[in-house]
Short mmCIF file of C-alpha atoms in Angstrom, two decimals:
data_model
loop_
_atom_site.label_atom_id
_atom_site.label_comp_id
_atom_site.label_asym_id
_atom_site.label_seq_id
_atom_site.Cartn_x
_atom_site.Cartn_y
_atom_site.Cartn_z
CA MET A 8 91.10 127.00 110.45
CA THR A 9 91.79 123.27 110.81
CA THR A 10 95.25 122.23 110.84
CA LEU A 11 96.95 118.85 110.41
CA ILE A 12 100.48 118.46 112.10
CA ALA A 13 102.17 116.15 109.94
CA CYS A 14 104.55 114.59 112.86
CA SER A 15 107.74 112.43 111.71
CA HIS A 16 110.49 110.98 113.73
CA GLY A 17 113.16 113.63 112.36
CA THR A 18 116.40 112.70 110.71
CA SER A 19 119.83 114.36 109.84
CA ASP A 20 119.87 112.71 106.57
CA PRO A 21 119.25 114.96 103.77
CA ALA A 22 117.60 112.45 101.59
CA GLY A 23 115.53 111.33 104.32
CA ARG A 24 114.42 115.09 104.92
CA ALA A 25 113.48 115.46 101.38
CA ALA A 26 111.51 112.49 101.30
CA ILE A 27 109.30 113.58 104.09
CA HIS A 28 108.98 117.17 102.78
CA THR A 29 107.80 115.73 99.56
CA LEU A 30 105.26 113.39 101.22
CA ILE A 31 103.97 116.33 103.39
CA ASP A 32 103.48 118.44 99.92
CA GLN A 33 101.42 115.44 98.72
CA ILE A 34 99.17 115.55 101.64
CA ARG A 35 98.61 119.16 101.28
CA GLY A 36 97.43 118.60 97.53
CA LEU A 37 94.91 116.18 99.00
CA LEU A 38 93.54 118.55 101.48
CA PRO A 39 93.23 121.87 100.18
CA GLY A 40 90.96 123.27 102.89
CA ILE A 41 93.23 122.37 105.61
CA ARG A 42 96.64 123.73 106.76
CA VAL A 43 99.35 121.28 106.97
CA GLU A 44 102.08 121.82 109.42
CA GLU A 45 105.48 119.84 110.08
CA ALA A 46 106.65 118.72 113.40
CA PHE A 47 109.09 116.22 114.98
CA VAL A 48 109.35 114.11 117.96
CA ASP A 49 113.44 113.87 117.75
CA VAL A 50 116.26 115.19 115.96
CA GLN A 51 114.77 118.26 114.16
CA ASP A 52 112.49 121.10 115.05
CA PRO A 53 109.83 122.24 115.77
CA ALA A 54 108.72 119.91 118.22
CA VAL A 55 105.27 118.53 118.15
CA ASP A 56 103.92 120.16 121.14
CA GLU A 57 104.98 123.52 120.29
CA VAL A 58 103.16 123.21 116.84
CA VAL A 59 99.99 121.91 118.65
CA ASP A 60 100.08 124.79 121.32
CA ARG A 61 100.41 127.25 118.48
CA GLY A 62 97.67 125.73 116.27
CA VAL A 63 94.90 125.38 118.52
CA GLY A 64 94.39 129.07 118.67
CA ASP A 65 93.01 128.94 115.16
CA GLY A 66 90.98 125.92 115.22
CA PRO A 67 90.89 122.19 115.35
CA VAL A 68 94.14 120.49 115.26
CA VAL A 69 94.99 116.76 114.43
CA VAL A 70 98.53 115.31 114.39
CA VAL A 71 98.84 112.53 112.18
CA PRO A 72 102.18 110.53 112.76
CA LEU A 73 104.29 110.02 109.90
CA LEU A 74 105.27 106.76 111.50
CA LEU A 75 104.53 103.38 110.39
CA SER A 76 103.55 101.67 113.67
CA THR A 77 102.40 102.47 117.11
CA GLY A 78 105.05 102.99 119.91
CA PHE A 79 106.62 105.39 122.29
CA HIS A 80 106.52 108.63 120.05
CA THR A 81 102.72 107.91 119.42
CA ASN A 82 101.92 106.83 122.89
CA VAL A 83 103.81 109.51 124.90
CA ASP A 84 105.19 112.44 122.74
CA ILE A 85 102.39 112.76 120.52
CA ALA A 86 99.66 111.86 123.22
CA ARG A 87 101.04 114.36 125.56
CA ALA A 88 101.03 117.22 123.20
CA VAL A 89 97.17 116.82 122.18
CA ALA A 90 96.26 115.80 125.85
CA LYS A 91 96.72 119.58 126.75
CA HIS A 92 94.04 120.55 124.58
CA PRO A 93 90.87 118.17 125.07
CA GLY A 94 88.05 118.95 122.46
CA ARG A 95 90.47 120.96 120.32
CA ALA A 96 93.30 118.71 119.32
CA SER A 97 93.27 114.89 118.43
CA ALA A 98 95.88 112.45 117.46
CA ALA A 99 95.39 110.05 114.49
CA PRO A 100 96.84 106.37 114.70
CA ALA A 101 100.27 105.69 113.10
CA LEU A 102 100.06 105.06 109.29
CA GLY A 103 100.29 101.26 109.64
CA PRO A 104 99.13 98.50 109.44
CA HIS A 105 97.07 99.50 106.25
CA GLU A 106 96.31 97.77 102.98
CA LEU A 107 97.74 100.63 100.81
CA LEU A 108 101.23 100.23 102.64
CA ALA A 109 100.96 96.50 101.51
CA ASP A 110 100.44 97.88 97.98
CA VAL A 111 103.50 100.19 98.07
CA LEU A 112 105.65 97.20 99.74
CA HIS A 113 104.63 94.88 96.99
CA ASP A 114 105.34 97.43 94.17
CA ARG A 115 108.99 98.20 95.96
CA LEU A 116 109.64 94.52 95.85
CA THR A 117 108.68 94.04 92.26
CA ALA A 118 110.75 97.19 91.12
CA ALA A 119 113.92 95.63 93.05
CA GLY A 120 113.47 92.39 91.27
CA VAL A 121 111.67 89.91 93.45
CA ARG A 122 111.05 86.36 91.81
CA PRO A 123 108.63 83.44 92.64
CA GLY A 124 110.39 81.24 95.02
CA ASP A 125 112.32 84.05 96.85
CA ALA A 126 112.08 84.38 100.44
CA VAL A 127 110.74 87.64 101.83
CA VAL A 128 111.80 89.45 105.15
CA LEU A 129 109.87 92.55 106.21
CA ALA A 130 112.37 94.54 107.94
CA ALA A 131 111.19 97.26 110.44
CA ALA A 132 112.84 99.74 112.67
CA GLY A 133 111.58 98.03 115.84
CA SER A 134 110.53 99.23 119.38
CA SER A 135 110.40 98.24 122.81
CA ASP A 136 106.52 98.56 122.73
CA PRO A 137 104.92 95.23 122.12
CA ALA A 138 102.12 96.88 120.31
CA ALA A 139 104.51 97.92 117.41
CA ALA A 140 105.48 94.30 116.82
CA VAL A 141 101.83 93.41 116.50
CA ASP A 142 101.48 96.21 113.93
CA VAL A 143 104.44 94.78 112.11
CA GLN A 144 102.77 91.34 112.13
CA GLN A 145 99.71 92.55 110.71
CA MET A 146 101.58 94.30 108.00
CA ALA A 147 103.50 91.17 107.14
CA ALA A 148 100.19 89.31 106.89
CA MET A 149 98.91 91.79 104.51
CA LEU A 150 101.97 91.60 102.34
CA ALA A 151 101.95 88.06 102.32
CA ARG A 152 98.60 87.81 101.02
CA ARG A 153 99.91 90.18 98.03
CA LEU A 154 102.73 87.90 97.34
CA ASP A 155 100.97 84.54 97.82
CA CYS A 156 103.98 83.42 100.08
CA PRO A 157 105.11 83.61 103.67
CA VAL A 158 106.76 86.76 104.87
CA THR A 159 109.15 86.70 107.91
CA ILE A 160 109.87 89.67 110.08
CA GLY A 161 113.10 91.12 111.18
CA PHE A 162 114.06 94.41 113.24
CA ALA A 163 116.93 96.77 113.30
CA ALA A 164 116.43 97.48 116.94
CA GLY A 165 114.01 96.89 120.05
CA ALA A 166 112.69 93.46 120.86
CA GLY A 167 112.43 90.59 118.14
CA ILE A 168 114.58 88.89 115.89
CA ARG A 169 117.40 90.88 114.26
CA ILE A 170 117.08 91.30 110.42
CA ALA A 171 120.56 89.55 109.52
CA ASP A 172 119.38 86.54 111.67
CA ALA A 173 116.11 86.70 109.98
CA VAL A 174 117.54 86.87 106.67
CA ARG A 175 119.92 83.85 107.39
CA ALA A 176 116.65 81.88 108.56
CA ALA A 177 114.71 82.71 105.67
CA GLY A 178 117.67 81.67 103.22
CA SER A 179 118.50 78.48 104.57
CA GLY A 180 115.73 76.51 102.91
CA ALA A 181 116.96 75.06 99.30
CA GLY A 182 114.87 76.28 96.43
CA SER A 183 113.32 73.81 93.77
CA ASP A 184 116.84 73.44 92.32
CA GLY A 185 118.66 72.60 95.48
CA ALA A 186 120.49 76.07 95.53
CA ARG A 187 120.15 78.38 98.49
CA ARG A 188 117.00 80.51 98.31
CA ARG A 189 117.41 84.09 97.44
CA VAL A 190 116.19 86.40 100.23
CA ALA A 191 114.51 89.94 99.48
CA ILE A 192 114.50 92.46 102.21
CA ALA A 193 111.38 94.60 102.15
CA SER A 194 112.26 97.87 104.00
CA TYR A 195 109.55 98.84 106.12
CA VAL A 196 110.87 102.31 106.67
CA LEU A 197 109.36 105.60 105.49
CA ALA A 198 112.51 107.34 104.45
CA PRO A 199 116.19 107.17 103.94
CA GLY A 200 117.98 107.46 107.20
CA HIS A 201 119.94 105.38 110.13
CA PHE A 202 117.32 102.39 110.07
CA ALA A 203 117.34 102.31 106.33
CA ARG A 204 121.02 101.92 106.19
CA VAL A 205 121.01 99.28 108.82
CA ILE A 206 118.24 97.32 106.65
CA ALA A 207 120.57 97.65 103.61
CA ARG A 208 123.41 95.94 105.63
CA GLY A 209 121.07 93.10 106.50
CA GLY A 210 122.36 90.66 104.15
CA GLY A 211 119.66 90.26 101.57
CA ASP A 212 120.01 89.47 98.18
CA LEU A 213 118.02 92.47 97.22
CA VAL A 214 116.76 95.35 99.44
CA THR A 215 113.77 97.52 98.48
CA LEU A 216 114.03 101.33 98.62
CA PRO A 217 111.94 103.19 101.68
CA LEU A 218 108.12 103.80 101.18
CA ALA A 219 108.16 107.66 101.05
CA PRO A 220 107.55 109.59 98.96
CA ASP A 221 104.34 107.95 97.65
CA PRO A 222 100.97 109.28 96.93
CA ARG A 223 99.29 106.30 98.52
CA ILE A 224 100.98 107.21 101.84
CA ALA A 225 99.59 110.69 101.47
CA GLU A 226 96.32 109.19 100.95
CA ILE A 227 96.61 106.98 104.42
CA ALA A 228 97.31 110.41 106.17
CA ALA A 229 94.64 112.25 104.63
CA GLU A 230 92.22 109.58 105.76
CA ARG A 231 93.70 109.28 109.24
CA CYS A 232 93.18 113.08 109.58
CA LEU A 233 89.60 113.05 108.51
CA ALA A 234 88.87 110.42 110.75
CA ALA A 235 90.35 111.89 113.78
CA LEU A 236 88.67 115.41 113.03
CA ARG A 237 85.17 113.81 113.31
CA THR A 238 86.20 113.14 117.04
CA LEU A 239 86.57 116.69 117.67
CA GLU A 240 83.89 119.41 118.51
CA PRO A 241 83.39 121.48 116.45
CA ALA A 242 84.89 119.07 113.58
CA VAL A 243 85.70 121.79 110.69
CA ILE A 244 86.41 119.73 107.69
#
């Protein structure tokens, strides 16, 4: 039987755990012929390598990172877990960047009350991996096209400008009436937890909710899984 391992970071936040559980249930609903298991790279158990080792005995395994950008966890933790099982296990890319994520971000901003003329900062967790920053830049460009306005970037950790600094810079330009511009922070995190709280304290006039759960994110995960399965032999879809 084919197994999709939905691998998230892990969190001690109950709301964050609930959001990820709901997202995984949404993924199951899209892939009724595939077993969906949960795994983590930190904080929670079971660890991703343990779940991969167990799953390959029953058929092809695909690890789908429930992570928004590439980085250490995708390139090391998850890659190492599947490398032990060539031809039987594969790792899909991170969820982002993806056009559906831009749609979710746009909807979150609308729900939070963003207005024409507001400055928008895309706030991500951050990483020491330069590839993660590239992913976030691509996501900001996708969102900017949805909004038809510039989108700047701030990070909660890792390399790059911090969120509070990005918010101050974005709000420094005066609006059409001469007043300070409002700044909307688009939270580019998957679920409630540490980084969502850091983003909420970033000084924005409004801050969106995390992205999960949302059926469109489940669609991305299912898409990533099916594409990765095609790289395995035999690919049982």
